[in-house]
Amino acid sequence: MKVVRAAAELRSVLEAPKRAARSVGLVPTMGALHEGHLSLVREARRSNDTVVVSIFVNPLQFGPSEDFRSYPRDEAADVVAADAEGVDLVFAPSVDEMYPPGRSTIVGSGPLGTVLEGASRPGHFDGVCTVVAKLFNLVEPDVAYFGQKDVQQVAVIKRMVTDLSYRVRVVVCPTVREKDGLALSSRNSYLSSEERQRARALFRALDAGRRSIATGENGRVAEVAMADVVAAEKGVELDYARAVEPESFDEPHPDGPVLLVIAASVGQTRLIDNLHVDPRDDRSARVVS
Ligand code: PAF
């Protein structure tokens, strides 16, 4: 496996597989790889000739008071994990390599980037779109892999792919969870053991929302059910708990599929999660992701 830091070298290494029409799968990450990331890597490995993993903590997607500096970084461990999964190439550029001095172009995420996560983290999705657009331009992957855990990010990126005519297929892989339901996230490493217990409230809230929808209640009732679970958990502060239509993130259609989305701070750590529920589908009576 090769670790490449320069954009020019990345392009030259990828020339041969591209000339041979070998498919290239890209897994964009910010490192601190966990089983969630590795599930994306495995999916990419199953379906592509060449697998590229990018590791880049993207400053553009962090607000001024957010955790860019303290975001977990362990490149050595990430490289070992990527190698063990059969990755061909790790692209781990510096900030200057990705954003040369004088950089002024930003890819806007549009209306979808201003609600929910976008409302709480202004500019976040513009930062995501900008770095993902750059990665798509550099790697020119046939397929790119993202996790369902960041469901709004996926929606914003799919929109960008359509709007900017990228020739990449976006594959979304299911959220990987701990046994008690907590979605894997690099930020879970910030949690003390007490906070880790409290963090279960996010999944319990989603499950309460799911039960509410499955018994025929509307989105508003599900939102109250989710908020009630979080309110009962000391040390967990709700940002939002919403039931939305899964594509547009608007109000859900009556009897249509619902996406439950939640964001809450556990101590200083902000966590997000989501769950798809389809009231028309018997299987939605169980956890689906
Ligand atoms: O999901 C992430 O880890 C990041 O938002 C991404 C897609 C790698 C862009 O920096």
Tab-separated table of C-alpha atoms and ligand atoms in Angstrom:
chain	number	residue	atom	x	y	z
A	1	MET	CA	0.000	0.000	0.000
A	2	LYS	CA	1.233	3.465	-0.892
A	3	VAL	CA	0.815	6.592	1.247
A	4	VAL	CA	0.773	9.694	-0.909
A	5	ARG	CA	0.767	13.307	0.296
A	6	ALA	CA	0.993	15.359	-2.894
A	7	ALA	CA	-1.880	15.849	-5.331
A	8	ALA	CA	0.477	15.518	-8.318
A	9	GLU	CA	1.787	12.163	-7.092
A	10	LEU	CA	-1.756	10.949	-6.410
A	11	ARG	CA	-2.727	11.726	-9.994
A	12	SER	CA	0.352	10.045	-11.420
A	13	VAL	CA	-0.103	6.881	-9.296
A	14	LEU	CA	-3.729	6.632	-10.435
A	15	GLU	CA	-2.854	7.058	-14.112
A	16	ALA	CA	-2.038	3.382	-14.700
A	17	PRO	CA	-5.233	1.894	-13.192
A	18	LYS	CA	-7.290	4.504	-15.066
A	19	ARG	CA	-5.572	3.732	-18.383
A	20	ALA	CA	-6.317	0.061	-17.810
A	21	ALA	CA	-9.983	1.001	-17.155
A	22	ARG	CA	-9.722	-0.416	-13.659
A	23	SER	CA	-12.473	0.846	-11.368
A	24	VAL	CA	-11.422	3.198	-8.595
A	25	GLY	CA	-13.329	3.368	-5.298
A	26	LEU	CA	-12.784	6.308	-2.957
A	27	VAL	CA	-13.474	6.341	0.778
A	28	PRO	CA	-13.113	9.946	2.006
A	29	THR	CA	-12.353	10.155	5.741
A	30	MET	CA	-10.950	12.488	8.351
A	31	GLY	CA	-8.953	9.608	9.814
A	32	ALA	CA	-9.265	8.155	13.345
A	33	LEU	CA	-10.598	5.133	11.488
A	34	HIS	CA	-13.118	2.934	13.301
A	35	GLU	CA	-15.309	0.001	12.282
A	36	GLY	CA	-17.732	2.394	10.589
A	37	HIS	CA	-15.006	3.623	8.237
A	38	LEU	CA	-13.701	0.096	7.772
A	39	SER	CA	-17.146	-1.098	6.684
A	40	LEU	CA	-16.950	1.486	3.873
A	41	VAL	CA	-13.446	0.334	2.986
A	42	ARG	CA	-14.584	-3.313	2.855
A	43	GLU	CA	-17.481	-2.402	0.582
A	44	ALA	CA	-15.091	-0.445	-1.667
A	45	ARG	CA	-12.640	-3.370	-1.679
A	46	ARG	CA	-15.400	-5.838	-2.670
A	47	SER	CA	-16.462	-3.791	-5.683
A	48	ASN	CA	-13.391	-2.032	-7.097
A	49	ASP	CA	-10.006	-2.841	-8.591
A	50	THR	CA	-8.296	0.062	-6.850
A	51	VAL	CA	-9.260	1.446	-3.446
A	52	VAL	CA	-8.202	4.908	-2.321
A	53	VAL	CA	-8.757	6.132	1.248
A	54	SER	CA	-8.267	9.830	1.904
A	55	ILE	CA	-7.308	11.002	5.387
A	56	PHE	CA	-7.680	14.729	5.811
A	57	VAL	CA	-9.064	16.697	8.754
A	58	ASN	CA	-10.704	19.418	6.721
A	59	PRO	CA	-10.460	22.817	8.445
A	60	LEU	CA	-13.157	24.287	6.181
A	61	GLN	CA	-15.888	22.184	7.730
A	62	PHE	CA	-15.188	23.229	11.338
A	63	GLY	CA	-16.609	26.416	12.864
A	64	PRO	CA	-14.316	28.780	14.798
A	65	SER	CA	-15.422	27.372	18.172
A	66	GLU	CA	-15.411	23.738	17.050
A	67	ASP	CA	-12.909	20.939	17.597
A	68	PHE	CA	-10.631	21.213	14.547
A	69	ARG	CA	-7.473	21.329	16.685
A	70	SER	CA	-8.471	18.570	19.080
A	71	TYR	CA	-10.123	16.309	16.474
A	72	PRO	CA	-8.635	12.806	16.978
A	73	ARG	CA	-5.655	12.133	14.711
A	74	ASP	CA	-3.688	8.878	14.554
A	75	GLU	CA	-2.340	8.533	11.050
A	76	ALA	CA	0.047	5.702	11.905
A	77	ALA	CA	-2.803	3.525	13.216
A	78	ASP	CA	-5.004	4.530	10.265
A	79	VAL	CA	-2.342	3.451	7.777
A	80	VAL	CA	-1.997	0.059	9.497
A	81	ALA	CA	-5.792	-0.410	9.498
A	82	ALA	CA	-6.104	0.599	5.829
A	83	ASP	CA	-3.287	-1.734	4.849
A	84	ALA	CA	-4.923	-4.632	6.712
A	85	GLU	CA	-8.118	-4.061	4.688
A	86	GLY	CA	-6.258	-4.234	1.381
A	87	VAL	CA	-6.402	-0.537	0.516
A	88	ASP	CA	-4.130	0.340	-2.424
A	89	LEU	CA	-3.519	3.989	-1.734
A	90	VAL	CA	-3.868	6.335	1.226
A	91	PHE	CA	-4.010	10.006	0.288
A	92	ALA	CA	-3.027	12.067	3.342
A	93	PRO	CA	-2.350	15.629	2.208
A	94	SER	CA	-1.382	18.609	4.382
A	95	VAL	CA	-3.726	21.576	4.672
A	96	ASP	CA	-1.449	23.592	2.359
A	97	GLU	CA	-1.490	20.823	-0.225
A	98	MET	CA	-5.292	20.767	-0.273
A	99	TYR	CA	-5.750	24.497	0.065
A	100	PRO	CA	-2.920	26.398	-1.613
A	101	PRO	CA	-2.307	29.949	-0.369
A	102	GLY	CA	-4.794	32.378	-1.892
A	103	ARG	CA	-7.554	29.810	-2.092
A	104	SER	CA	-10.872	31.613	-2.434
A	105	THR	CA	-13.331	29.243	-4.123
A	106	ILE	CA	-15.949	27.516	-2.011
A	107	VAL	CA	-18.513	24.997	-3.237
A	108	GLY	CA	-21.876	26.057	-1.790
A	109	SER	CA	-24.155	23.394	-0.378
A	110	GLY	CA	-27.404	25.307	-1.087
A	111	PRO	CA	-30.616	25.164	0.941
A	112	LEU	CA	-30.063	21.561	2.074
A	113	GLY	CA	-26.866	22.747	3.733
A	114	THR	CA	-28.614	25.337	5.877
A	115	VAL	CA	-31.130	23.230	7.824
A	116	LEU	CA	-30.592	20.932	10.850
A	117	GLU	CA	-26.806	20.344	11.009
A	118	GLY	CA	-26.312	23.276	8.648
A	119	ALA	CA	-28.328	25.595	10.924
A	120	SER	CA	-26.326	24.548	13.986
A	121	ARG	CA	-22.997	24.554	12.150
A	122	PRO	CA	-23.106	27.431	9.634
A	123	GLY	CA	-20.734	26.836	6.724
A	124	HIS	CA	-20.127	23.209	7.677
A	125	PHE	CA	-21.630	21.707	4.533
A	126	ASP	CA	-19.948	24.270	2.259
A	127	GLY	CA	-16.674	23.023	3.758
A	128	VAL	CA	-17.713	19.413	3.179
A	129	CYS	CA	-18.753	20.100	-0.434
A	130	THR	CA	-15.526	21.965	-1.142
A	131	VAL	CA	-13.243	19.208	0.125
A	132	VAL	CA	-15.290	16.389	-1.404
A	133	ALA	CA	-15.367	18.208	-4.760
A	134	LYS	CA	-11.589	18.549	-4.587
A	135	LEU	CA	-11.188	14.859	-3.721
A	136	PHE	CA	-13.479	13.897	-6.602
A	137	ASN	CA	-11.436	16.102	-8.971
A	138	LEU	CA	-8.130	14.653	-7.786
A	139	VAL	CA	-9.063	10.966	-7.558
A	140	GLU	CA	-11.806	10.882	-10.228
A	141	PRO	CA	-13.322	7.825	-8.566
A	142	ASP	CA	-15.936	5.640	-10.205
A	143	VAL	CA	-17.592	5.100	-6.838
A	144	ALA	CA	-17.383	7.006	-3.539
A	145	TYR	CA	-18.474	5.559	-0.203
A	146	PHE	CA	-20.135	7.437	2.662
A	147	GLY	CA	-21.820	6.369	5.894
A	148	GLN	CA	-25.542	6.675	6.565
A	149	LYS	CA	-24.649	8.080	10.012
A	150	ASP	CA	-23.973	11.425	8.310
A	151	VAL	CA	-27.256	11.319	6.438
A	152	GLN	CA	-27.469	15.043	5.704
A	153	GLN	CA	-23.897	15.053	4.434
A	154	VAL	CA	-24.872	12.245	2.056
A	155	ALA	CA	-27.884	14.225	0.797
A	156	VAL	CA	-25.777	17.353	0.263
A	157	ILE	CA	-23.069	15.395	-1.577
A	158	LYS	CA	-25.588	13.593	-3.808
A	159	ARG	CA	-27.078	16.973	-4.698
A	160	MET	CA	-23.607	18.306	-5.523
A	161	VAL	CA	-22.828	15.262	-7.685
A	162	THR	CA	-25.997	15.860	-9.703
A	163	ASP	CA	-25.655	19.633	-9.880
A	164	LEU	CA	-21.966	19.635	-10.871
A	165	SER	CA	-22.216	16.572	-13.173
A	166	TYR	CA	-19.638	14.437	-11.392
A	167	ARG	CA	-19.256	11.018	-12.962
A	168	VAL	CA	-19.154	9.259	-9.618
A	169	ARG	CA	-21.645	6.859	-8.072
A	170	VAL	CA	-22.316	7.564	-4.414
A	171	VAL	CA	-22.773	4.439	-2.288
A	172	VAL	CA	-24.204	4.801	1.195
A	173	CYS	CA	-23.336	2.143	3.773
A	174	PRO	CA	-25.375	1.408	6.913
A	175	THR	CA	-24.506	2.984	10.246
A	176	VAL	CA	-22.317	0.734	12.378
A	177	ARG	CA	-23.411	0.675	16.013
A	178	GLU	CA	-22.139	-0.492	19.359
A	179	LYS	CA	-24.214	-3.272	20.956
A	180	ASP	CA	-26.226	-0.714	22.923
A	181	GLY	CA	-27.081	1.248	19.761
A	182	LEU	CA	-24.556	4.088	19.966
A	183	ALA	CA	-23.480	4.948	16.418
A	184	LEU	CA	-19.721	4.711	15.889
A	185	SER	CA	-18.083	8.119	15.525
A	186	SER	CA	-14.529	9.350	15.863
A	187	ARG	CA	-15.909	11.836	18.412
A	188	ASN	CA	-17.017	9.000	20.733
A	189	SER	CA	-13.385	8.930	21.891
A	190	TYR	CA	-13.993	12.272	23.652
A	191	LEU	CA	-16.590	10.694	25.980
A	192	SER	CA	-15.751	9.857	29.595
A	193	SER	CA	-17.102	6.493	30.739
A	194	GLU	CA	-20.041	8.238	32.410
A	195	GLU	CA	-20.762	10.275	29.275
A	196	ARG	CA	-20.474	7.122	27.194
A	197	GLN	CA	-23.388	5.657	29.191
A	198	ARG	CA	-25.390	8.856	28.771
A	199	ALA	CA	-24.728	8.910	25.032
A	200	ARG	CA	-27.036	5.902	24.668
A	201	ALA	CA	-29.878	8.418	24.999
A	202	LEU	CA	-29.504	9.362	21.317
A	203	PHE	CA	-30.297	5.892	20.062
A	204	ARG	CA	-32.963	5.352	22.716
A	205	ALA	CA	-34.580	8.595	21.536
A	206	LEU	CA	-34.530	7.440	17.902
A	207	ASP	CA	-36.040	4.150	18.973
A	208	ALA	CA	-38.811	5.979	20.850
A	209	GLY	CA	-39.478	8.025	17.708
A	210	ARG	CA	-39.517	4.856	15.606
A	211	ARG	CA	-42.038	3.200	17.926
A	212	SER	CA	-44.186	6.286	17.778
A	213	ILE	CA	-44.257	6.263	13.943
A	214	ALA	CA	-44.740	2.487	13.841
A	215	THR	CA	-47.875	2.829	15.971
A	216	GLY	CA	-49.362	5.338	13.525
A	217	GLU	CA	-48.426	8.627	15.194
A	218	ASN	CA	-47.311	11.562	13.073
A	219	GLY	CA	-43.864	13.164	12.920
A	220	ARG	CA	-44.664	15.817	15.538
A	221	VAL	CA	-45.553	13.166	18.096
A	222	ALA	CA	-42.367	11.240	17.253
A	223	GLU	CA	-40.317	14.417	17.757
A	224	VAL	CA	-41.832	14.919	21.225
A	225	ALA	CA	-41.145	11.258	22.086
A	226	MET	CA	-37.474	11.690	21.075
A	227	ALA	CA	-37.102	14.984	22.967
A	228	ASP	CA	-38.636	13.430	26.103
A	229	VAL	CA	-36.027	10.646	26.153
A	230	VAL	CA	-33.179	13.154	25.922
A	231	ALA	CA	-34.744	15.497	28.515
A	232	ALA	CA	-34.795	12.617	30.993
A	233	GLU	CA	-31.044	12.010	30.585
A	234	LYS	CA	-28.953	14.283	32.808
A	235	GLY	CA	-25.912	15.805	31.069
A	236	VAL	CA	-27.312	15.392	27.559
A	237	GLU	CA	-28.459	18.569	25.859
A	238	LEU	CA	-30.694	18.283	22.830
A	239	ASP	CA	-29.926	20.407	19.774
A	240	TYR	CA	-32.681	18.997	17.583
A	241	ALA	CA	-34.837	15.895	17.256
A	242	ARG	CA	-36.797	16.000	14.033
A	243	ALA	CA	-38.907	13.755	11.836
A	244	VAL	CA	-38.373	14.724	8.183
A	245	GLU	CA	-38.997	13.475	4.676
A	246	PRO	CA	-35.851	11.456	3.827
A	247	GLU	CA	-34.954	13.126	0.499
A	248	SER	CA	-35.891	16.778	0.988
A	249	PHE	CA	-35.567	17.026	4.771
A	250	ASP	CA	-38.937	18.853	4.687
A	251	GLU	CA	-42.088	17.794	6.535
A	252	PRO	CA	-42.738	14.057	6.039
A	253	HIS	CA	-45.682	13.039	3.856
A	254	PRO	CA	-48.552	11.429	5.760
A	255	ASP	CA	-47.945	7.647	5.811
A	256	GLY	CA	-44.713	8.089	3.837
A	257	PRO	CA	-41.201	7.162	4.943
A	258	VAL	CA	-39.728	9.228	7.745
A	259	LEU	CA	-36.164	10.047	8.613
A	260	LEU	CA	-35.632	10.620	12.319
A	261	VAL	CA	-32.611	12.840	12.935
A	262	ILE	CA	-31.100	13.842	16.233
A	263	ALA	CA	-28.188	15.963	17.466
A	264	ALA	CA	-27.259	16.374	21.114
A	265	SER	CA	-24.288	17.345	23.233
A	266	VAL	CA	-23.076	14.871	25.798
A	267	GLY	CA	-20.896	17.049	27.998
A	268	GLN	CA	-18.730	18.921	25.486
A	269	THR	CA	-19.168	16.317	22.753
A	270	ARG	CA	-21.727	16.916	20.016
A	271	LEU	CA	-23.126	13.700	18.551
A	272	ILE	CA	-25.553	13.055	15.702
A	273	ASP	CA	-27.558	10.032	14.636
A	274	ASN	CA	-30.555	9.098	12.490
A	275	LEU	CA	-32.961	6.294	11.671
A	276	HIS	CA	-35.148	5.582	8.634
A	277	VAL	CA	-38.682	4.480	9.437
A	278	ASP	CA	-41.230	3.407	6.870
A	279	PRO	CA	-44.702	3.069	8.383
A	280	ARG	CA	-45.814	1.064	5.293
A	281	ASP	CA	-43.152	-1.513	5.887
A	282	ASP	CA	-43.648	-4.163	8.590
A	283	ARG	CA	-39.910	-4.373	8.966
A	284	SER	CA	-39.786	-0.806	10.314
A	285	ALA	CA	-40.972	-2.316	13.584
A	286	ARG	CA	-37.326	-3.182	14.081
A	287	VAL	CA	-34.115	-1.226	13.970
A	288	VAL	CA	-33.014	-0.883	10.350
A	289	SER	CA	-29.548	0.592	10.501
B	1	PAF	O1	-17.533	12.341	6.909
B	1	PAF	C1	-16.373	12.775	6.991
B	1	PAF	O2	-15.498	12.175	7.599
B	1	PAF	C2	-16.048	14.103	6.321
B	1	PAF	O3	-17.099	14.997	6.417
B	1	PAF	C3	-15.594	13.939	4.863
B	1	PAF	C4	-16.699	13.389	3.976
B	1	PAF	C5	-14.376	13.032	4.796
B	1	PAF	C6	-15.186	15.303	4.293
B	1	PAF	O4	-14.168	15.877	5.042
